[in-house]
mmCIF file of C-alpha atoms in Angstrom:
data_model
loop_
_atom_site.group_PDB
_atom_site.id
_atom_site.type_symbol
_atom_site.label_atom_id
_atom_site.label_comp_id
_atom_site.label_asym_id
_atom_site.label_seq_id
_atom_site.Cartn_x
_atom_site.Cartn_y
_atom_site.Cartn_z
ATOM 1 C CA MET U 1 -53.236 21.828 26.884
ATOM 2 C CA LYS U 2 -50.234 24.159 27.056
ATOM 3 C CA THR U 3 -50.844 27.861 27.533
ATOM 4 C CA HIS U 4 -48.310 30.629 27.076
ATOM 5 C CA SER U 5 -49.747 33.888 28.336
ATOM 6 C CA ASN U 6 -46.308 35.511 28.394
ATOM 7 C CA LEU U 7 -46.061 35.517 24.590
ATOM 8 C CA ARG U 8 -46.459 38.996 23.128
ATOM 9 C CA LEU U 9 -48.080 40.091 19.874
ATOM 10 C CA SER U 10 -45.912 41.807 17.309
ATOM 11 C CA PRO U 11 -47.063 44.499 14.857
ATOM 12 C CA ALA U 12 -49.099 43.192 11.938
ATOM 13 C CA PHE U 13 -47.196 41.239 9.337
ATOM 14 C CA VAL U 14 -48.757 40.442 6.000
ATOM 15 C CA GLY U 15 -47.403 38.028 3.403
ATOM 16 C CA LEU U 16 -48.654 36.685 0.109
ATOM 17 C CA LEU U 17 -48.171 33.097 -0.989
ATOM 18 C CA GLY U 18 -50.024 31.191 -3.680
ATOM 19 C CA GLY U 19 -52.641 33.923 -3.935
ATOM 20 C CA PHE U 20 -53.468 33.918 -0.207
ATOM 21 C CA ALA U 21 -52.943 36.774 2.244
ATOM 22 C CA LEU U 22 -51.355 35.036 5.171
ATOM 23 C CA PHE U 23 -50.585 36.371 8.623
ATOM 24 C CA THR U 24 -51.647 39.324 10.745
ATOM 25 C CA GLY U 25 -50.871 39.983 14.395
ATOM 26 C CA ALA U 26 -48.231 37.237 14.447
ATOM 27 C CA LEU U 27 -46.524 36.012 17.590
ATOM 28 C CA GLN U 28 -43.131 37.597 18.261
ATOM 29 C CA ALA U 29 -39.677 36.028 18.520
ATOM 30 C CA ALA U 30 -40.506 32.920 16.512
ATOM 31 C CA PRO U 31 -39.723 32.078 12.897
ATOM 32 C CA PHE U 32 -43.100 30.304 12.816
ATOM 33 C CA LEU U 33 -45.929 32.858 12.589
ATOM 34 C CA TYR U 34 -49.402 32.260 13.994
ATOM 35 C CA SER U 35 -52.446 34.277 15.012
ATOM 36 C CA PRO U 36 -56.030 33.225 15.868
ATOM 37 C CA GLY U 37 -58.119 32.510 12.797
ATOM 38 C CA ASP U 38 -55.229 30.904 10.915
ATOM 39 C CA LEU U 39 -55.756 27.415 9.531
ATOM 40 C CA VAL U 40 -53.182 25.027 10.960
ATOM 41 C CA LEU U 41 -52.243 21.781 9.227
ATOM 42 C CA ALA U 42 -50.782 19.166 11.575
ATOM 43 C CA PHE U 43 -49.140 15.792 10.949
ATOM 44 C CA ARG U 44 -48.246 12.978 13.287
ATOM 45 C CA GLN U 45 -47.233 9.339 12.923
ATOM 46 C CA THR U 46 -47.329 6.529 15.483
ATOM 47 C CA GLY U 47 -43.845 5.822 16.819
ATOM 48 C CA ASN U 48 -42.290 8.913 15.249
ATOM 49 C CA ALA U 49 -40.101 11.225 17.330
ATOM 50 C CA SER U 50 -41.668 14.470 16.114
ATOM 51 C CA ASP U 51 -44.852 16.160 14.889
ATOM 52 C CA TYR U 52 -45.050 18.697 12.072
ATOM 53 C CA VAL U 53 -47.238 21.824 12.049
ATOM 54 C CA VAL U 54 -47.877 24.144 9.089
ATOM 55 C CA ASN U 55 -49.706 27.485 8.946
ATOM 56 C CA LEU U 56 -51.961 27.538 5.864
ATOM 57 C CA GLY U 57 -52.975 31.190 6.217
ATOM 58 C CA LYS U 58 -56.257 32.768 7.240
ATOM 59 C CA ALA U 59 -59.250 30.437 7.244
ATOM 60 C CA THR U 60 -61.243 33.180 5.551
ATOM 61 C CA ASN U 61 -59.007 32.809 2.477
ATOM 62 C CA TYR U 62 -60.613 29.426 1.890
ATOM 63 C CA ASN U 63 -64.295 30.261 2.297
ATOM 64 C CA ALA U 64 -64.764 32.646 -0.622
ATOM 65 C CA LEU U 65 -63.031 30.794 -3.457
ATOM 66 C CA PRO U 66 -65.143 30.153 -6.584
ATOM 67 C CA VAL U 67 -66.589 26.692 -7.122
ATOM 68 C CA GLY U 68 -64.342 24.491 -9.223
ATOM 69 C CA LYS U 69 -61.118 26.198 -8.103
ATOM 70 C CA THR U 70 -58.003 24.150 -7.311
ATOM 71 C CA VAL U 71 -55.252 25.904 -5.332
ATOM 72 C CA ASN U 72 -51.779 24.586 -4.643
ATOM 73 C CA VAL U 73 -51.092 24.983 -0.916
ATOM 74 C CA ALA U 74 -47.547 26.296 -1.120
ATOM 75 C CA ASN U 75 -47.004 26.643 2.644
ATOM 76 C CA LEU U 76 -46.649 22.873 3.014
ATOM 77 C CA SER U 77 -43.003 22.043 2.379
ATOM 78 C CA ALA U 78 -42.391 18.592 0.919
ATOM 79 C CA ALA U 79 -38.803 18.849 2.191
ATOM 80 C CA GLN U 80 -39.946 19.528 5.768
ATOM 81 C CA LEU U 81 -42.468 16.702 5.526
ATOM 82 C CA ALA U 82 -39.786 14.275 4.353
ATOM 83 C CA SER U 83 -37.458 15.443 7.129
ATOM 84 C CA ALA U 84 -40.118 15.022 9.818
ATOM 85 C CA PHE U 85 -41.235 11.478 8.876
ATOM 86 C CA PRO U 86 -39.429 8.403 7.497
ATOM 87 C CA SER U 87 -42.315 7.850 5.052
ATOM 88 C CA LEU U 88 -45.810 9.151 4.357
ATOM 89 C CA ASN U 89 -47.342 5.731 5.067
ATOM 90 C CA GLY U 90 -49.756 5.608 8.002
ATOM 91 C CA LEU U 91 -49.558 9.378 8.424
ATOM 92 C CA LYS U 92 -52.339 11.157 10.334
ATOM 93 C CA TRP U 93 -53.136 14.701 9.265
ATOM 94 C CA SER U 94 -55.759 17.337 9.977
ATOM 95 C CA VAL U 95 -56.619 21.007 9.420
ATOM 96 C CA ALA U 96 -58.297 23.304 11.950
ATOM 97 C CA GLY U 97 -58.720 26.965 12.853
ATOM 98 C CA ALA U 98 -60.703 28.981 15.387
ATOM 99 C CA ASN U 99 -61.929 32.569 15.598
ATOM 100 C CA ARG U 100 -60.485 33.481 18.986
ATOM 101 C CA PRO U 101 -59.590 36.908 20.384
ATOM 102 C CA PRO U 102 -58.423 39.060 18.718
ATOM 103 C CA VAL U 103 -61.321 37.973 16.520
ATOM 104 C CA ASP U 104 -62.227 38.558 12.896
ATOM 105 C CA ALA U 105 -65.234 40.834 13.303
ATOM 106 C CA ASN U 106 -66.894 39.290 10.249
ATOM 107 C CA TYR U 107 -67.474 36.022 12.148
ATOM 108 C CA PRO U 108 -68.891 35.237 15.576
ATOM 109 C CA VAL U 109 -66.335 34.388 18.217
ATOM 110 C CA GLN U 110 -65.708 30.607 18.427
ATOM 111 C CA THR U 111 -66.414 30.050 14.733
ATOM 112 C CA LEU U 112 -64.503 26.909 13.764
ATOM 113 C CA TRP U 113 -62.988 25.616 10.533
ATOM 114 C CA VAL U 114 -62.336 21.893 10.881
ATOM 115 C CA SER U 115 -61.397 19.019 8.609
ATOM 116 C CA ALA U 116 -63.370 15.789 8.339
ATOM 117 C CA PRO U 117 -61.653 12.623 7.055
ATOM 118 C CA ARG U 118 -62.983 10.741 4.052
ATOM 119 C CA LEU U 119 -63.327 6.989 4.505
ATOM 120 C CA ASP U 120 -63.681 6.749 0.714
ATOM 121 C CA ALA U 121 -61.648 9.330 -1.219
ATOM 122 C CA ALA U 122 -64.469 9.684 -3.773
ATOM 123 C CA VAL U 123 -67.229 10.273 -1.212
ATOM 124 C CA GLN U 124 -67.692 13.496 0.767
ATOM 125 C CA SER U 125 -67.647 13.022 4.529
ATOM 126 C CA PRO U 126 -70.722 13.728 6.690
ATOM 127 C CA ALA U 127 -70.751 17.380 7.742
ATOM 128 C CA TRP U 128 -69.786 18.432 11.254
ATOM 129 C CA LEU U 129 -72.698 20.013 13.133
ATOM 130 C CA ARG U 130 -72.967 23.564 14.406
ATOM 131 C CA LYS U 131 -73.010 23.587 18.197
ATOM 132 C CA GLY U 132 -73.551 26.409 20.678
ATOM 133 C CA GLN U 133 -70.893 29.029 21.301
ATOM 134 C CA PHE U 134 -69.913 27.557 24.667
ATOM 135 C CA VAL U 135 -69.454 24.048 23.201
ATOM 136 C CA HIS U 136 -67.478 25.481 20.299
ATOM 137 C CA GLY U 137 -65.335 27.395 22.757
ATOM 138 C CA THR U 138 -63.868 24.311 24.406
ATOM 139 C CA GLY U 139 -62.706 22.940 21.070
ATOM 140 C CA ALA U 140 -61.622 26.385 19.879
ATOM 141 C CA SER U 141 -59.313 26.761 22.860
ATOM 142 C CA GLN U 142 -57.623 23.458 22.085
ATOM 143 C CA ILE U 143 -57.371 24.233 18.348
ATOM 144 C CA ASP U 144 -55.854 27.649 19.056
ATOM 145 C CA SER U 145 -53.301 26.015 21.345
ATOM 146 C CA VAL U 146 -51.916 24.049 18.385
ATOM 147 C CA GLY U 147 -50.771 27.267 16.707
ATOM 148 C CA VAL U 148 -49.669 28.895 19.966
ATOM 149 C CA ASN U 149 -47.581 25.852 20.912
ATOM 150 C CA ALA U 150 -46.057 25.650 17.432
ATOM 151 C CA ALA U 151 -44.919 29.272 17.718
ATOM 152 C CA ALA U 152 -43.538 28.620 21.209
ATOM 153 C CA SER U 153 -41.658 25.553 19.966
ATOM 154 C CA SER U 154 -40.314 27.612 17.085
ATOM 155 C CA SER U 155 -39.031 30.219 19.556
ATOM 156 C CA SER U 156 -37.155 27.541 21.467
ATOM 157 C CA GLN U 157 -35.312 26.334 18.360
ATOM 158 C CA ALA U 158 -32.824 27.942 16.023
ATOM 159 C CA ALA U 159 -34.273 29.035 12.697
ATOM 160 C CA GLY U 160 -33.437 26.583 9.945
ATOM 161 C CA PRO U 161 -34.852 24.272 7.278
ATOM 162 C CA ASN U 162 -37.262 22.666 9.772
ATOM 163 C CA ASN U 163 -38.188 25.897 11.577
ATOM 164 C CA THR U 164 -39.560 28.560 9.258
ATOM 165 C CA ALA U 165 -42.330 31.149 9.163
ATOM 166 C CA THR U 166 -44.797 28.627 7.727
ATOM 167 C CA GLY U 167 -43.701 25.278 9.167
ATOM 168 C CA VAL U 168 -42.033 23.826 12.242
ATOM 169 C CA VAL U 169 -41.011 20.276 13.165
ATOM 170 C CA ILE U 170 -41.758 19.797 16.879
ATOM 171 C CA PRO U 171 -39.997 17.101 18.953
ATOM 172 C CA LEU U 172 -42.551 14.882 20.624
ATOM 173 C CA ASN U 173 -40.671 14.906 23.929
ATOM 174 C CA THR U 174 -41.225 18.654 24.465
ATOM 175 C CA ASP U 175 -44.085 20.566 26.054
ATOM 176 C CA PHE U 176 -45.156 21.943 22.670
ATOM 177 C CA ALA U 177 -45.927 18.728 20.735
ATOM 178 C CA PHE U 178 -49.138 18.474 18.750
ATOM 179 C CA THR U 179 -50.016 14.858 19.656
ATOM 180 C CA PRO U 180 -51.065 15.540 23.301
ATOM 181 C CA LEU U 181 -53.350 18.367 22.125
ATOM 182 C CA ILE U 182 -55.372 16.264 19.685
ATOM 183 C CA GLY U 183 -55.377 13.043 21.717
ATOM 184 C CA ASP U 184 -55.548 9.398 20.725
ATOM 185 C CA ALA U 185 -59.065 9.719 19.272
ATOM 186 C CA GLY U 186 -58.229 12.698 17.059
ATOM 187 C CA ASP U 187 -60.955 14.848 18.661
ATOM 188 C CA PHE U 188 -58.816 17.403 20.522
ATOM 189 C CA ILE U 189 -58.960 15.293 23.703
ATOM 190 C CA GLY U 190 -62.743 15.141 23.683
ATOM 191 C CA THR U 191 -63.419 18.841 23.128
ATOM 192 C CA PHE U 192 -64.658 18.354 19.550
ATOM 193 C CA GLN U 193 -67.540 16.226 18.240
ATOM 194 C CA GLY U 194 -65.453 13.649 16.383
ATOM 195 C CA ASN U 195 -62.178 12.552 14.796
ATOM 196 C CA VAL U 196 -60.765 15.275 12.533
ATOM 197 C CA GLU U 197 -57.748 13.302 11.271
ATOM 198 C CA SER U 198 -57.310 11.605 7.929
ATOM 199 C CA ALA U 199 -54.851 8.724 7.698
ATOM 200 C CA THR U 200 -52.809 7.727 4.673
ATOM 201 C CA ALA U 201 -52.707 4.069 3.648
ATOM 202 C CA ASP U 202 -49.900 1.774 4.775
ATOM 203 C CA ASP U 203 -48.706 1.637 1.147
ATOM 204 C CA PHE U 204 -49.360 5.317 0.377
ATOM 205 C CA ASP U 205 -45.786 5.934 -0.816
ATOM 206 C CA GLY U 206 -45.918 2.992 -3.192
ATOM 207 C CA ASP U 207 -48.112 4.500 -5.921
ATOM 208 C CA PRO U 208 -47.859 8.110 -7.159
ATOM 209 C CA GLY U 209 -51.563 7.905 -8.042
ATOM 210 C CA ASN U 210 -52.601 7.545 -4.392
ATOM 211 C CA VAL U 211 -54.440 10.430 -2.720
ATOM 212 C CA SER U 212 -55.622 11.179 0.804
ATOM 213 C CA ARG U 213 -58.553 13.602 1.014
ATOM 214 C CA SER U 214 -60.045 15.591 3.871
ATOM 215 C CA ASP U 215 -63.088 17.881 3.702
ATOM 216 C CA LEU U 216 -63.143 21.349 5.267
ATOM 217 C CA TYR U 217 -66.255 22.644 7.064
ATOM 218 C CA GLU U 218 -67.020 26.081 8.441
ATOM 219 C CA LEU U 219 -68.938 25.955 11.726
ATOM 220 C CA VAL U 220 -70.547 29.212 12.792
ATOM 221 C CA PRO U 221 -71.979 28.713 16.312
ATOM 222 C CA GLY U 222 -75.649 27.734 16.166
ATOM 223 C CA THR U 223 -78.524 28.916 18.325
ATOM 224 C CA THR U 224 -81.874 27.446 19.301
ATOM 225 C CA ALA U 225 -83.491 30.858 18.753
ATOM 226 C CA GLY U 226 -82.480 30.896 15.107
ATOM 227 C CA GLY U 227 -83.101 27.207 14.574
ATOM 228 C CA THR U 228 -79.475 26.675 13.554
ATOM 229 C CA LEU U 229 -78.281 24.537 16.459
ATOM 230 C CA ASN U 230 -77.082 21.092 15.316
ATOM 231 C CA THR U 231 -77.505 21.936 11.634
ATOM 232 C CA PRO U 232 -74.708 20.883 9.215
ATOM 233 C CA GLY U 233 -71.741 23.190 8.804
ATOM 234 C CA ARG U 234 -70.870 24.761 5.483
ATOM 235 C CA PHE U 235 -68.770 22.627 3.124
ATOM 236 C CA LEU U 236 -65.906 24.722 1.728
ATOM 237 C CA GLY U 237 -64.036 22.090 -0.288
ATOM 238 C CA TYR U 238 -61.475 19.383 0.269
ATOM 239 C CA PHE U 239 -57.729 19.059 0.738
ATOM 240 C CA GLU U 240 -55.868 16.443 -1.277
ATOM 241 C CA LEU U 241 -52.488 15.107 -0.130
ATOM 242 C CA LYS U 242 -50.295 13.193 -2.599
ATOM 243 C CA PRO U 243 -47.302 10.860 -2.035
ATOM 244 C CA ASP U 244 -44.901 13.501 -3.350
ATOM 245 C CA GLY U 245 -45.774 15.681 -0.341
ATOM 246 C CA THR U 246 -47.879 18.214 -2.246
ATOM 247 C CA LEU U 247 -51.250 19.486 -1.040
ATOM 248 C CA THR U 248 -54.091 21.127 -2.977
ATOM 249 C CA PHE U 249 -57.383 22.655 -1.916
ATOM 250 C CA ASN U 250 -60.320 21.993 -4.215
ATOM 251 C CA THR U 251 -63.648 23.811 -4.018
ATOM 252 C CA GLY U 252 -65.596 21.526 -6.309
ATOM 253 C CA SER U 253 -67.336 18.376 -5.120
ATOM 254 C CA THR U 254 -65.629 15.106 -6.044
ATOM 255 C CA PRO U 255 -67.382 13.274 -8.872
ATOM 256 C CA PRO U 256 -68.312 9.713 -7.941
ATOM 257 C CA PRO U 257 -66.291 7.008 -9.665
ATOM 258 C CA VAL U 258 -67.634 5.424 -12.838
ATOM 259 C CA PRO U 259 -69.254 2.204 -11.586
ATOM 260 C CA THR U 260 -68.309 -1.303 -12.603
ATOM 261 C CA ILE U 261 -71.143 -3.375 -14.054
ATOM 262 C CA SER U 262 -71.625 -6.466 -11.884
ATOM 263 C CA THR U 263 -74.240 -8.439 -13.873
ATOM 264 C CA VAL U 264 -76.018 -8.297 -17.242
ATOM 265 C CA VAL U 265 -79.170 -10.442 -17.545
ATOM 266 C CA ARG U 266 -81.083 -10.799 -20.832
ATOM 267 C CA ALA U 267 -84.725 -11.932 -20.926
ATOM 268 C CA GLY U 268 -86.446 -11.673 -24.283
ATOM 269 C CA ASP U 269 -85.889 -8.186 -25.676
ATOM 270 C CA GLY U 270 -85.056 -6.740 -22.250
ATOM 271 C CA THR U 271 -81.653 -6.545 -20.573
ATOM 272 C CA THR U 272 -81.095 -5.737 -16.889
ATOM 273 C CA VAL U 273 -77.735 -4.139 -16.029
ATOM 274 C CA SER U 274 -76.718 -4.041 -12.340
ATOM 275 C CA PHE U 275 -73.955 -1.972 -10.706
ATOM 276 C CA LYS U 276 -72.834 -0.554 -7.334
ATOM 277 C CA THR U 277 -73.991 3.005 -6.689
ATOM 278 C CA VAL U 278 -72.840 5.935 -4.556
ATOM 279 C CA THR U 279 -75.476 7.711 -2.469
ATOM 280 C CA GLY U 280 -76.772 10.825 -4.196
ATOM 281 C CA ALA U 281 -75.021 10.239 -7.540
ATOM 282 C CA ARG U 282 -77.090 10.166 -10.751
ATOM 283 C CA TYR U 283 -76.562 7.365 -13.254
ATOM 284 C CA THR U 284 -77.806 6.584 -16.752
ATOM 285 C CA LEU U 285 -77.515 3.446 -18.865
ATOM 286 C CA ARG U 286 -75.894 3.890 -22.267
ATOM 287 C CA ALA U 287 -75.989 1.293 -25.027
ATOM 288 C CA THR U 288 -74.705 0.759 -28.554
ATOM 289 C CA ASP U 289 -74.284 -1.918 -31.196
ATOM 290 C CA ALA U 290 -70.882 -2.899 -32.597
ATOM 291 C CA SER U 291 -70.728 0.221 -34.786
ATOM 292 C CA GLY U 292 -70.534 2.476 -31.740
ATOM 293 C CA LEU U 293 -67.589 0.814 -29.974
ATOM 294 C CA GLY U 294 -65.108 3.226 -31.497
ATOM 295 C CA ARG U 295 -67.010 6.289 -30.294
ATOM 296 C CA PRO U 296 -66.935 7.898 -26.809
ATOM 297 C CA VAL U 297 -69.411 6.387 -24.348
ATOM 298 C CA SER U 298 -70.989 9.842 -23.966
ATOM 299 C CA THR U 299 -72.248 9.530 -27.559
ATOM 300 C CA TRP U 300 -73.976 6.181 -27.015
ATOM 301 C CA SER U 301 -77.748 6.261 -26.720
ATOM 302 C CA ALA U 302 -78.923 7.044 -23.163
ATOM 303 C CA GLY U 303 -81.810 5.214 -21.554
ATOM 304 C CA ALA U 304 -83.305 5.267 -18.089
ATOM 305 C CA SER U 305 -81.554 6.934 -15.147
ATOM 306 C CA LEU U 306 -81.616 6.644 -11.347
ATOM 307 C CA THR U 307 -80.190 8.171 -8.161
ATOM 308 C CA GLY U 308 -77.802 5.972 -6.212
ATOM 309 C CA ASP U 309 -78.379 4.935 -2.607
ATOM 310 C CA GLY U 310 -75.098 3.098 -1.921
ATOM 311 C CA SER U 311 -76.477 -0.324 -2.877
ATOM 312 C CA VAL U 312 -76.369 -2.403 -6.070
ATOM 313 C CA GLN U 313 -79.083 -1.063 -8.376
ATOM 314 C CA SER U 314 -80.258 -1.899 -11.895
ATOM 315 C CA LEU U 315 -81.300 -0.190 -15.113
ATOM 316 C CA GLN U 316 -83.103 -1.818 -18.054
ATOM 317 C CA ASP U 317 -82.557 -1.643 -21.805
ATOM 318 C CA ASN U 318 -85.114 -2.840 -24.328
ATOM 319 C CA SER U 319 -83.816 -3.692 -27.805
ATOM 320 C CA THR U 320 -84.324 -6.376 -30.396
ATOM 321 C CA ALA U 321 -80.671 -6.106 -31.531
ATOM 322 C CA ALA U 322 -78.816 -9.430 -31.388
ATOM 323 C CA VAL U 323 -75.595 -7.761 -30.147
ATOM 324 C CA ARG U 324 -75.643 -4.950 -27.596
ATOM 325 C CA PHE U 325 -72.909 -3.223 -25.553
ATOM 326 C CA PHE U 326 -73.549 -1.351 -22.306
ATOM 327 C CA ALA U 327 -71.924 1.260 -20.075
ATOM 328 C CA VAL U 328 -73.159 3.084 -16.972
ATOM 329 C CA ASP U 329 -72.463 6.816 -17.110
ATOM 330 C CA VAL U 330 -72.355 9.261 -14.167
ATOM 331 C CA LEU U 331 -74.476 12.346 -14.802
ATOM 332 C CA PRO U 332 -73.186 15.812 -13.863
#
């Protein structure tokens, strides 16, 4: 971890971008602006000569958005991203912030905001757990160093297209690179409870419909006295990266995909329809005769419903009709 105690704080600077109030108490003498409590987006790619760090603004801008809101994250520059990496395939990316001195008085010191990768883009990741203030502090120090180092790297370079107030491309062979701070396991060299990095697919660039998603959790330090130690952090929403280099933040939960029916078995007047479920999602079986095929599935008659558990489950339909068509619908 690189520390730079000789860096001085400048007077407060406030900017607005995409509806977010951005920076206060920014570091001096660097195009790239950072202060504790900012969310920092970081990219790296195996074998690449540089990392790329972006300031997304205050973490507190992301924790009070209404449910169902989608915000374009304008601070990420698609041009800088394309300049930093030969492609977006196999790209590791993460978001993190820490309430370090000078702290936001509305949150306990060592409050963390940390991303969690999705193994399935349609399924929310398991929540990070709230640890004690001391445990949070070790990770917070490392997270804060990402922004501090990015500002220091920015100061050592001439301002230009790849060195701006919101983003800086950092050569890997310098003391300020991001990769040594997060480590091979993506857990800030063992100071955090798990891997915070999402990874794009090896063919991510090949289809404009591809997405890479990462959830954002707020972790206020827990205590044994309050019974909050090791309880799940607060889910704030998820970031979605697309092959064109754009990023959005979405506060709604991701609806599970409409399942594919695997088998349909008829026995007498009863039909059993089986399909793969997602844990926690609610499903209902809809059915119609030939007259309903031209109507939306949501208008077909609904039968029994169930809650998914991640396995293949079944719903039954009872009808004497000689011809019957089925669909499995996801309930809101």
